[in-house]
Amino acid sequence: MIKKVKPYNTHESKKLQISKMFDKISIKYDITNKLISLGLDTIWRRKLVKIISLIKPKKTLDVATGTADVAIELTKIENNKVFGIDISNNMIELGEKKIIRLKLDNKIKLINQDVEKMKFNSNSFDAVTIAFGVRNFENINKALKEIFRVLKSNGILVILETSIPENLILKNIHKLYLRIIMPIIGLITSSDINAYKYLALSTMNFPNKSVFNNILLKNGFIKVNVKKHSFGIVSIYSASKP
Ligand SMILES: C[S@@+](CC[C@H](N)C(=O)[O-])C[C@H]1O[C@@H](n2cnc3c(N)ncnc32)[C@H](O)[C@@H]1O
């Protein structure tokens, strides 16, 4: 069982709260990300895309694309057409502005779509990426089933997600950082302390690597692998569709 953590104390669904929250913090999202990750977020996204580049995909889907940083990185793979989906209009709008500025609009298409009910044909993507998206999904199993459906056979899913260090001392320092420093940075940059409290709490409640590996296996994926980075504060999972 995955504990459901929501940003706000209201009766709205997690999905609705999440789309409203990202709409609200979108303007300061990139800068806050840089600050709370000490600039490491760019390196982590590059590591994710490096794994994808090994299979030389022609068509890749970036789920929970946000302001499109992973989608943009994915265009560095030769002849790779990239689609990005997200449920926050404001995040997509900022992503689109970046894409136009970088003259990448012939290589990337961003669409407002929910991962749990995508409109893409089955077996249509060589690869799917998700960076810092999974812990925000309302129903992780539904999302993984849909991703499995749209992936081609032998296609790969690569997920970058926050995690908790295993070393006890680092674990406690990290907890302190998540509980105190991160909401303060969020408050200063985006003025929504609840959003960054939620982002910290959702990291603390995200399943550990063996639980998440099992979730991937139960949803039909094979060759499930996980590698921790930066002392275990993020993990990169990869899995294939048979
Ligand atoms: C933390 S941001 C990550 C953005 C981007 N991938 C990055 O690396 O910065 C999480 C994103 O997941 C999106 N999201 C949450 N639930 C979703 C769903 N059901 N379908 C599509 N996107 C979703 C949010 O709107 C938000 O933009």
PDB file of C-alpha atoms and ligand atoms in Angstrom:
ATOM      1  CA  MET A   1       0.000   0.000   0.000  1.00  0.00           C
ATOM      2  CA  ILE A   2       1.317   3.458  -0.914  1.00  0.00           C
ATOM      3  CA  LYS A   3       0.325   6.172   1.572  1.00  0.00           C
ATOM      4  CA  LYS A   4      -1.517   8.967  -0.244  1.00  0.00           C
ATOM      5  CA  VAL A   5      -0.056  12.372   0.643  1.00  0.00           C
ATOM      6  CA  LYS A   6      -1.923  15.472  -0.600  1.00  0.00           C
ATOM      7  CA  PRO A   7      -0.721  19.105  -0.692  1.00  0.00           C
ATOM      8  CA  TYR A   8      -3.765  20.768   0.842  1.00  0.00           C
ATOM      9  CA  ASN A   9      -6.212  19.882   3.585  1.00  0.00           C
ATOM     10  CA  THR A  10      -9.328  19.875   1.357  1.00  0.00           C
ATOM     11  CA  HIS A  11     -11.655  17.189  -0.003  1.00  0.00           C
ATOM     12  CA  GLU A  12     -10.524  17.689  -3.598  1.00  0.00           C
ATOM     13  CA  SER A  13      -8.865  14.732  -5.296  1.00  0.00           C
ATOM     14  CA  LYS A  14      -5.075  14.549  -5.138  1.00  0.00           C
ATOM     15  CA  LYS A  15      -4.974  15.041  -8.925  1.00  0.00           C
ATOM     16  CA  LEU A  16      -6.905  18.305  -8.787  1.00  0.00           C
ATOM     17  CA  GLN A  17      -4.828  19.578  -5.857  1.00  0.00           C
ATOM     18  CA  ILE A  18      -1.612  18.679  -7.701  1.00  0.00           C
ATOM     19  CA  SER A  19      -2.577  20.449 -10.922  1.00  0.00           C
ATOM     20  CA  LYS A  20      -3.632  23.557  -8.932  1.00  0.00           C
ATOM     21  CA  MET A  21      -0.425  23.446  -6.860  1.00  0.00           C
ATOM     22  CA  PHE A  22       1.860  23.234  -9.909  1.00  0.00           C
ATOM     23  CA  ASP A  23      -0.176  25.928 -11.680  1.00  0.00           C
ATOM     24  CA  LYS A  24       0.456  28.133  -8.637  1.00  0.00           C
ATOM     25  CA  ILE A  25       4.195  27.477  -8.190  1.00  0.00           C
ATOM     26  CA  SER A  26       5.030  27.190 -11.911  1.00  0.00           C
ATOM     27  CA  ILE A  27       6.628  30.652 -12.328  1.00  0.00           C
ATOM     28  CA  LYS A  28       9.229  29.969  -9.638  1.00  0.00           C
ATOM     29  CA  TYR A  29       9.449  26.188 -10.200  1.00  0.00           C
ATOM     30  CA  ASP A  30      12.738  26.141 -12.144  1.00  0.00           C
ATOM     31  CA  ILE A  31      14.621  28.493  -9.830  1.00  0.00           C
ATOM     32  CA  THR A  32      13.313  26.770  -6.676  1.00  0.00           C
ATOM     33  CA  ASN A  33      14.349  23.414  -8.126  1.00  0.00           C
ATOM     34  CA  LYS A  34      17.875  24.691  -8.714  1.00  0.00           C
ATOM     35  CA  LEU A  35      18.055  26.030  -5.151  1.00  0.00           C
ATOM     36  CA  ILE A  36      16.673  22.983  -3.339  1.00  0.00           C
ATOM     37  CA  SER A  37      18.798  20.548  -5.361  1.00  0.00           C
ATOM     38  CA  LEU A  38      21.901  22.798  -5.175  1.00  0.00           C
ATOM     39  CA  GLY A  39      21.988  22.732  -8.972  1.00  0.00           C
ATOM     40  CA  LEU A  40      22.217  18.933  -9.139  1.00  0.00           C
ATOM     41  CA  ASP A  41      18.832  18.539 -10.861  1.00  0.00           C
ATOM     42  CA  THR A  42      20.375  19.207 -14.292  1.00  0.00           C
ATOM     43  CA  ILE A  43      22.999  16.487 -13.742  1.00  0.00           C
ATOM     44  CA  TRP A  44      20.344  13.973 -12.614  1.00  0.00           C
ATOM     45  CA  ARG A  45      18.143  14.659 -15.671  1.00  0.00           C
ATOM     46  CA  ARG A  46      21.202  14.166 -17.926  1.00  0.00           C
ATOM     47  CA  LYS A  47      21.903  10.799 -16.282  1.00  0.00           C
ATOM     48  CA  LEU A  48      18.324   9.747 -16.974  1.00  0.00           C
ATOM     49  CA  VAL A  49      18.542  10.756 -20.641  1.00  0.00           C
ATOM     50  CA  LYS A  50      21.914   8.988 -21.013  1.00  0.00           C
ATOM     51  CA  ILE A  51      20.204   5.683 -20.151  1.00  0.00           C
ATOM     52  CA  ILE A  52      17.490   6.372 -22.726  1.00  0.00           C
ATOM     53  CA  SER A  53      20.058   7.293 -25.407  1.00  0.00           C
ATOM     54  CA  LEU A  54      21.539   3.760 -25.240  1.00  0.00           C
ATOM     55  CA  ILE A  55      18.503   2.312 -27.050  1.00  0.00           C
ATOM     56  CA  LYS A  56      18.524   5.076 -29.720  1.00  0.00           C
ATOM     57  CA  PRO A  57      14.772   5.811 -29.541  1.00  0.00           C
ATOM     58  CA  LYS A  58      12.872   7.403 -32.409  1.00  0.00           C
ATOM     59  CA  LYS A  59       9.844   8.371 -30.317  1.00  0.00           C
ATOM     60  CA  THR A  60       9.947   9.148 -26.607  1.00  0.00           C
ATOM     61  CA  LEU A  61       7.282  10.221 -24.137  1.00  0.00           C
ATOM     62  CA  ASP A  62       8.181  12.393 -21.150  1.00  0.00           C
ATOM     63  CA  VAL A  63       5.429  11.958 -18.558  1.00  0.00           C
ATOM     64  CA  ALA A  64       4.873  14.754 -15.991  1.00  0.00           C
ATOM     65  CA  THR A  65       7.044  16.909 -18.220  1.00  0.00           C
ATOM     66  CA  GLY A  66       6.439  20.119 -16.239  1.00  0.00           C
ATOM     67  CA  THR A  67       8.534  22.924 -17.698  1.00  0.00           C
ATOM     68  CA  ALA A  68      10.025  20.434 -20.203  1.00  0.00           C
ATOM     69  CA  ASP A  69      13.633  20.160 -19.001  1.00  0.00           C
ATOM     70  CA  VAL A  70      13.777  16.393 -19.616  1.00  0.00           C
ATOM     71  CA  ALA A  71      11.920  16.723 -22.926  1.00  0.00           C
ATOM     72  CA  ILE A  72      14.495  19.317 -24.056  1.00  0.00           C
ATOM     73  CA  GLU A  73      17.402  17.070 -22.984  1.00  0.00           C
ATOM     74  CA  LEU A  74      15.809  14.179 -24.899  1.00  0.00           C
ATOM     75  CA  THR A  75      16.092  16.097 -28.179  1.00  0.00           C
ATOM     76  CA  LYS A  76      19.881  15.707 -27.936  1.00  0.00           C
ATOM     77  CA  ILE A  77      19.299  12.100 -29.006  1.00  0.00           C
ATOM     78  CA  GLU A  78      19.518  12.070 -32.797  1.00  0.00           C
ATOM     79  CA  ASN A  79      16.219  11.686 -34.716  1.00  0.00           C
ATOM     80  CA  ASN A  80      14.188  11.407 -31.521  1.00  0.00           C
ATOM     81  CA  LYS A  81      10.686  12.869 -31.663  1.00  0.00           C
ATOM     82  CA  VAL A  82       9.621  13.863 -28.149  1.00  0.00           C
ATOM     83  CA  PHE A  83       6.144  14.158 -26.639  1.00  0.00           C
ATOM     84  CA  GLY A  84       5.626  15.617 -23.167  1.00  0.00           C
ATOM     85  CA  ILE A  85       2.442  15.364 -21.118  1.00  0.00           C
ATOM     86  CA  ASP A  86       1.354  17.110 -17.944  1.00  0.00           C
ATOM     87  CA  ILE A  87      -1.853  18.084 -16.127  1.00  0.00           C
ATOM     88  CA  SER A  88      -0.724  21.610 -15.201  1.00  0.00           C
ATOM     89  CA  ASN A  89      -1.470  24.142 -17.945  1.00  0.00           C
ATOM     90  CA  ASN A  90       0.864  26.743 -16.450  1.00  0.00           C
ATOM     91  CA  MET A  91       3.830  24.336 -16.294  1.00  0.00           C
ATOM     92  CA  ILE A  92       3.184  23.344 -19.947  1.00  0.00           C
ATOM     93  CA  GLU A  93       2.932  26.995 -20.992  1.00  0.00           C
ATOM     94  CA  LEU A  94       6.355  27.751 -19.471  1.00  0.00           C
ATOM     95  CA  GLY A  95       7.771  24.621 -21.092  1.00  0.00           C
ATOM     96  CA  GLU A  96       6.432  25.706 -24.469  1.00  0.00           C
ATOM     97  CA  LYS A  97       8.030  29.151 -24.119  1.00  0.00           C
ATOM     98  CA  LYS A  98      11.408  27.475 -23.420  1.00  0.00           C
ATOM     99  CA  ILE A  99      10.989  25.148 -26.397  1.00  0.00           C
ATOM    100  CA  ILE A 100      10.212  28.050 -28.750  1.00  0.00           C
ATOM    101  CA  ARG A 101      13.143  30.064 -27.384  1.00  0.00           C
ATOM    102  CA  LEU A 102      15.441  27.108 -28.079  1.00  0.00           C
ATOM    103  CA  LYS A 103      13.860  26.577 -31.551  1.00  0.00           C
ATOM    104  CA  LEU A 104      12.972  23.001 -30.669  1.00  0.00           C
ATOM    105  CA  ASP A 105       9.282  23.236 -31.553  1.00  0.00           C
ATOM    106  CA  ASN A 106       9.725  20.870 -34.511  1.00  0.00           C
ATOM    107  CA  LYS A 107      11.125  18.192 -32.189  1.00  0.00           C
ATOM    108  CA  ILE A 108       8.907  18.415 -29.078  1.00  0.00           C
ATOM    109  CA  LYS A 109       5.153  18.463 -28.646  1.00  0.00           C
ATOM    110  CA  LEU A 110       3.651  19.216 -25.223  1.00  0.00           C
ATOM    111  CA  ILE A 111       0.076  18.160 -24.460  1.00  0.00           C
ATOM    112  CA  ASN A 112      -2.194  18.453 -21.429  1.00  0.00           C
ATOM    113  CA  GLN A 113      -2.915  14.796 -20.678  1.00  0.00           C
ATOM    114  CA  ASP A 114      -3.325  12.711 -17.559  1.00  0.00           C
ATOM    115  CA  VAL A 115      -0.911   9.754 -17.411  1.00  0.00           C
ATOM    116  CA  GLU A 116      -3.716   7.621 -15.985  1.00  0.00           C
ATOM    117  CA  LYS A 117      -5.783   7.911 -19.183  1.00  0.00           C
ATOM    118  CA  MET A 118      -3.564   8.771 -22.123  1.00  0.00           C
ATOM    119  CA  LYS A 119      -4.907   9.246 -25.634  1.00  0.00           C
ATOM    120  CA  PHE A 120      -1.868   7.704 -27.364  1.00  0.00           C
ATOM    121  CA  ASN A 121      -2.141   4.434 -29.291  1.00  0.00           C
ATOM    122  CA  SER A 122      -0.906   1.262 -27.631  1.00  0.00           C
ATOM    123  CA  ASN A 123       2.659   0.145 -28.486  1.00  0.00           C
ATOM    124  CA  SER A 124       3.636   3.561 -29.859  1.00  0.00           C
ATOM    125  CA  PHE A 125       6.719   4.726 -27.873  1.00  0.00           C
ATOM    126  CA  ASP A 126      10.272   3.355 -27.772  1.00  0.00           C
ATOM    127  CA  ALA A 127      10.903   4.940 -24.389  1.00  0.00           C
ATOM    128  CA  VAL A 128       9.096   6.723 -21.552  1.00  0.00           C
ATOM    129  CA  THR A 129      10.727   9.009 -18.972  1.00  0.00           C
ATOM    130  CA  ILE A 130       9.393  10.445 -15.710  1.00  0.00           C
ATOM    131  CA  ALA A 131      11.399  12.876 -13.601  1.00  0.00           C
ATOM    132  CA  PHE A 132      10.069  13.768 -10.145  1.00  0.00           C
ATOM    133  CA  GLY A 133       6.559  12.873 -11.295  1.00  0.00           C
ATOM    134  CA  VAL A 134       5.669   9.475  -9.855  1.00  0.00           C
ATOM    135  CA  ARG A 135       5.203  10.567  -6.252  1.00  0.00           C
ATOM    136  CA  ASN A 136       2.674  13.145  -7.427  1.00  0.00           C
ATOM    137  CA  PHE A 137       0.412  10.666  -9.214  1.00  0.00           C
ATOM    138  CA  GLU A 138      -3.009   9.985  -7.743  1.00  0.00           C
ATOM    139  CA  ASN A 139      -2.825   6.284  -8.637  1.00  0.00           C
ATOM    140  CA  ILE A 140       0.674   4.934  -9.396  1.00  0.00           C
ATOM    141  CA  ASN A 141      -0.585   1.515 -10.555  1.00  0.00           C
ATOM    142  CA  LYS A 142      -3.039   3.038 -13.038  1.00  0.00           C
ATOM    143  CA  ALA A 143      -0.254   5.282 -14.365  1.00  0.00           C
ATOM    144  CA  LEU A 144       2.180   2.373 -14.771  1.00  0.00           C
ATOM    145  CA  LYS A 145      -0.458   0.268 -16.548  1.00  0.00           C
ATOM    146  CA  GLU A 146      -1.038   3.086 -19.030  1.00  0.00           C
ATOM    147  CA  ILE A 147       2.704   3.575 -19.586  1.00  0.00           C
ATOM    148  CA  PHE A 148       3.062  -0.182 -20.162  1.00  0.00           C
ATOM    149  CA  ARG A 149       0.249   0.019 -22.745  1.00  0.00           C
ATOM    150  CA  VAL A 150       1.782   2.867 -24.783  1.00  0.00           C
ATOM    151  CA  LEU A 151       5.319   1.406 -24.726  1.00  0.00           C
ATOM    152  CA  LYS A 152       6.423  -0.846 -27.589  1.00  0.00           C
ATOM    153  CA  SER A 153       7.697  -4.315 -26.824  1.00  0.00           C
ATOM    154  CA  ASN A 154      11.364  -3.976 -25.689  1.00  0.00           C
ATOM    155  CA  GLY A 155      10.677  -0.329 -24.915  1.00  0.00           C
ATOM    156  CA  ILE A 156      12.082   1.134 -21.704  1.00  0.00           C
ATOM    157  CA  LEU A 157      10.752   3.205 -18.857  1.00  0.00           C
ATOM    158  CA  VAL A 158      13.266   5.298 -16.907  1.00  0.00           C
ATOM    159  CA  ILE A 159      12.175   7.055 -13.726  1.00  0.00           C
ATOM    160  CA  LEU A 160      14.093   9.670 -11.759  1.00  0.00           C
ATOM    161  CA  GLU A 161      12.663  10.150  -8.288  1.00  0.00           C
ATOM    162  CA  THR A 162      13.712  11.510  -4.902  1.00  0.00           C
ATOM    163  CA  SER A 163      14.700   8.927  -2.297  1.00  0.00           C
ATOM    164  CA  ILE A 164      16.009   8.657   1.245  1.00  0.00           C
ATOM    165  CA  PRO A 165      19.704   7.908   1.961  1.00  0.00           C
ATOM    166  CA  GLU A 166      20.293   4.534   3.680  1.00  0.00           C
ATOM    167  CA  ASN A 167      23.166   5.726   5.902  1.00  0.00           C
ATOM    168  CA  LEU A 168      21.633   6.695   9.272  1.00  0.00           C
ATOM    169  CA  ILE A 169      23.586   9.967   9.698  1.00  0.00           C
ATOM    170  CA  LEU A 170      22.846  11.112   6.148  1.00  0.00           C
ATOM    171  CA  LYS A 171      19.228  10.019   6.566  1.00  0.00           C
ATOM    172  CA  ASN A 172      18.800  12.302   9.589  1.00  0.00           C
ATOM    173  CA  ILE A 173      20.532  15.287   7.948  1.00  0.00           C
ATOM    174  CA  HIS A 174      18.353  14.752   4.872  1.00  0.00           C
ATOM    175  CA  LYS A 175      15.181  14.561   7.005  1.00  0.00           C
ATOM    176  CA  LEU A 176      16.101  17.852   8.644  1.00  0.00           C
ATOM    177  CA  TYR A 177      16.704  19.387   5.233  1.00  0.00           C
ATOM    178  CA  LEU A 178      13.347  18.152   3.917  1.00  0.00           C
ATOM    179  CA  ARG A 179      11.393  19.213   7.021  1.00  0.00           C
ATOM    180  CA  ILE A 180      12.937  22.653   7.575  1.00  0.00           C
ATOM    181  CA  ILE A 181      15.174  24.022   4.822  1.00  0.00           C
ATOM    182  CA  MET A 182      13.098  22.942   1.815  1.00  0.00           C
ATOM    183  CA  PRO A 183       9.771  24.504   2.968  1.00  0.00           C
ATOM    184  CA  ILE A 184      11.657  27.726   3.868  1.00  0.00           C
ATOM    185  CA  ILE A 185      13.221  27.937   0.378  1.00  0.00           C
ATOM    186  CA  GLY A 186       9.773  27.179  -1.087  1.00  0.00           C
ATOM    187  CA  LEU A 187       8.183  29.911   1.038  1.00  0.00           C
ATOM    188  CA  ILE A 188      10.795  32.497   0.010  1.00  0.00           C
ATOM    189  CA  THR A 189      10.701  31.714  -3.715  1.00  0.00           C
ATOM    190  CA  SER A 190       7.127  30.659  -4.375  1.00  0.00           C
ATOM    191  CA  SER A 191       5.247  31.891  -1.284  1.00  0.00           C
ATOM    192  CA  ASP A 192       3.432  28.544  -1.019  1.00  0.00           C
ATOM    193  CA  ILE A 193       4.859  26.809   2.040  1.00  0.00           C
ATOM    194  CA  ASN A 194       2.262  23.997   1.765  1.00  0.00           C
ATOM    195  CA  ALA A 195       3.525  23.063  -1.696  1.00  0.00           C
ATOM    196  CA  TYR A 196       7.083  22.572  -0.483  1.00  0.00           C
ATOM    197  CA  LYS A 197       5.939  20.905   2.752  1.00  0.00           C
ATOM    198  CA  TYR A 198       4.011  18.496   0.530  1.00  0.00           C
ATOM    199  CA  LEU A 199       7.013  17.912  -1.763  1.00  0.00           C
ATOM    200  CA  ALA A 200       9.113  17.054   1.304  1.00  0.00           C
ATOM    201  CA  LEU A 201       6.418  14.834   2.853  1.00  0.00           C
ATOM    202  CA  SER A 202       5.806  12.982  -0.412  1.00  0.00           C
ATOM    203  CA  THR A 203       9.547  12.217  -0.613  1.00  0.00           C
ATOM    204  CA  MET A 204       9.496  10.814   2.934  1.00  0.00           C
ATOM    205  CA  ASN A 205       6.477   8.640   2.093  1.00  0.00           C
ATOM    206  CA  PHE A 206       7.637   7.355  -1.282  1.00  0.00           C
ATOM    207  CA  PRO A 207       8.143   3.557  -1.292  1.00  0.00           C
ATOM    208  CA  ASN A 208      11.717   2.353  -0.809  1.00  0.00           C
ATOM    209  CA  LYS A 209      13.603   0.801  -3.714  1.00  0.00           C
ATOM    210  CA  SER A 210      12.549  -2.822  -3.152  1.00  0.00           C
ATOM    211  CA  VAL A 211       8.876  -1.880  -2.722  1.00  0.00           C
ATOM    212  CA  PHE A 212       8.943   0.277  -5.852  1.00  0.00           C
ATOM    213  CA  ASN A 213      10.802  -2.419  -7.835  1.00  0.00           C
ATOM    214  CA  ASN A 214       7.994  -4.814  -6.902  1.00  0.00           C
ATOM    215  CA  ILE A 215       5.354  -2.330  -8.029  1.00  0.00           C
ATOM    216  CA  LEU A 216       7.083  -2.165 -11.442  1.00  0.00           C
ATOM    217  CA  LEU A 217       7.300  -5.983 -11.655  1.00  0.00           C
ATOM    218  CA  LYS A 218       3.622  -6.378 -10.666  1.00  0.00           C
ATOM    219  CA  ASN A 219       2.673  -4.046 -13.509  1.00  0.00           C
ATOM    220  CA  GLY A 220       4.356  -6.328 -16.044  1.00  0.00           C
ATOM    221  CA  PHE A 221       7.774  -4.690 -16.383  1.00  0.00           C
ATOM    222  CA  ILE A 222      10.918  -6.809 -16.520  1.00  0.00           C
ATOM    223  CA  LYS A 223      14.669  -6.111 -16.148  1.00  0.00           C
ATOM    224  CA  VAL A 224      13.902  -3.758 -13.266  1.00  0.00           C
ATOM    225  CA  ASN A 225      16.978  -1.917 -12.052  1.00  0.00           C
ATOM    226  CA  VAL A 226      17.651   0.905  -9.614  1.00  0.00           C
ATOM    227  CA  LYS A 227      20.715   3.038  -9.029  1.00  0.00           C
ATOM    228  CA  LYS A 228      21.057   5.600  -6.251  1.00  0.00           C
ATOM    229  CA  HIS A 229      22.801   8.921  -6.906  1.00  0.00           C
ATOM    230  CA  SER A 230      24.146  11.773  -4.739  1.00  0.00           C
ATOM    231  CA  PHE A 231      24.356   9.688  -1.526  1.00  0.00           C
ATOM    232  CA  GLY A 232      20.898   8.243  -2.181  1.00  0.00           C
ATOM    233  CA  ILE A 233      18.861  11.469  -2.291  1.00  0.00           C
ATOM    234  CA  VAL A 234      17.642  10.477  -5.753  1.00  0.00           C
ATOM    235  CA  SER A 235      17.230   7.125  -7.496  1.00  0.00           C
ATOM    236  CA  ILE A 236      16.999   6.216 -11.165  1.00  0.00           C
ATOM    237  CA  TYR A 237      14.822   3.192 -11.930  1.00  0.00           C
ATOM    238  CA  SER A 238      14.810   1.497 -15.301  1.00  0.00           C
ATOM    239  CA  ALA A 239      12.470  -1.213 -16.504  1.00  0.00           C
ATOM    240  CA  SER A 240      11.515  -2.813 -19.822  1.00  0.00           C
ATOM    241  CA  LYS A 241       8.346  -4.036 -21.455  1.00  0.00           C
ATOM    242  CA  PRO A 242       8.799  -7.680 -22.538  1.00  0.00           C
TER     243      PRO A 242
HETATM  244  C1  LIG B   1       7.836  17.938  -9.701  1.00  0.00           C
HETATM  245  S1  LIG B   1       7.137  18.265 -11.273  1.00  0.00           S
HETATM  246  C2  LIG B   1       8.334  17.535 -12.350  1.00  0.00           C
HETATM  247  C3  LIG B   1       8.481  18.277 -13.653  1.00  0.00           C
HETATM  248  C4  LIG B   1       9.626  17.830 -14.548  1.00  0.00           C
HETATM  249  N1  LIG B   1       9.525  16.460 -14.943  1.00  0.00           N
HETATM  250  C5  LIG B   1      10.984  18.099 -13.925  1.00  0.00           C
HETATM  251  O1  LIG B   1      11.874  17.245 -14.058  1.00  0.00           O
HETATM  252  O2  LIG B   1      11.172  19.162 -13.357  1.00  0.00           O
HETATM  253  C6  LIG B   1       5.840  17.082 -11.310  1.00  0.00           C
HETATM  254  C7  LIG B   1       4.868  17.254 -12.466  1.00  0.00           C
HETATM  255  O3  LIG B   1       3.995  16.117 -12.509  1.00  0.00           O
HETATM  256  C8  LIG B   1       2.777  16.558 -13.076  1.00  0.00           C
HETATM  257  N2  LIG B   1       1.728  15.539 -12.850  1.00  0.00           N
HETATM  258  C9  LIG B   1       1.207  15.134 -11.664  1.00  0.00           C
HETATM  259  N3  LIG B   1       0.253  14.222 -11.854  1.00  0.00           N
HETATM  260  C10 LIG B   1       0.175  14.005 -13.200  1.00  0.00           C
HETATM  261  C11 LIG B   1      -0.639  13.160 -14.011  1.00  0.00           C
HETATM  262  N4  LIG B   1      -1.589  12.383 -13.489  1.00  0.00           N
HETATM  263  N5  LIG B   1      -0.443  13.186 -15.352  1.00  0.00           N
HETATM  264  C12 LIG B   1       0.505  14.002 -15.904  1.00  0.00           C
HETATM  265  N6  LIG B   1       1.293  14.838 -15.177  1.00  0.00           N
HETATM  266  C13 LIG B   1       1.130  14.844 -13.844  1.00  0.00           C
HETATM  267  C14 LIG B   1       2.556  17.879 -12.340  1.00  0.00           C
HETATM  268  O4  LIG B   1       1.583  18.689 -12.940  1.00  0.00           O
HETATM  269  C15 LIG B   1       3.963  18.475 -12.358  1.00  0.00           C
HETATM  270  O5  LIG B   1       4.175  19.338 -13.443  1.00  0.00           O
END
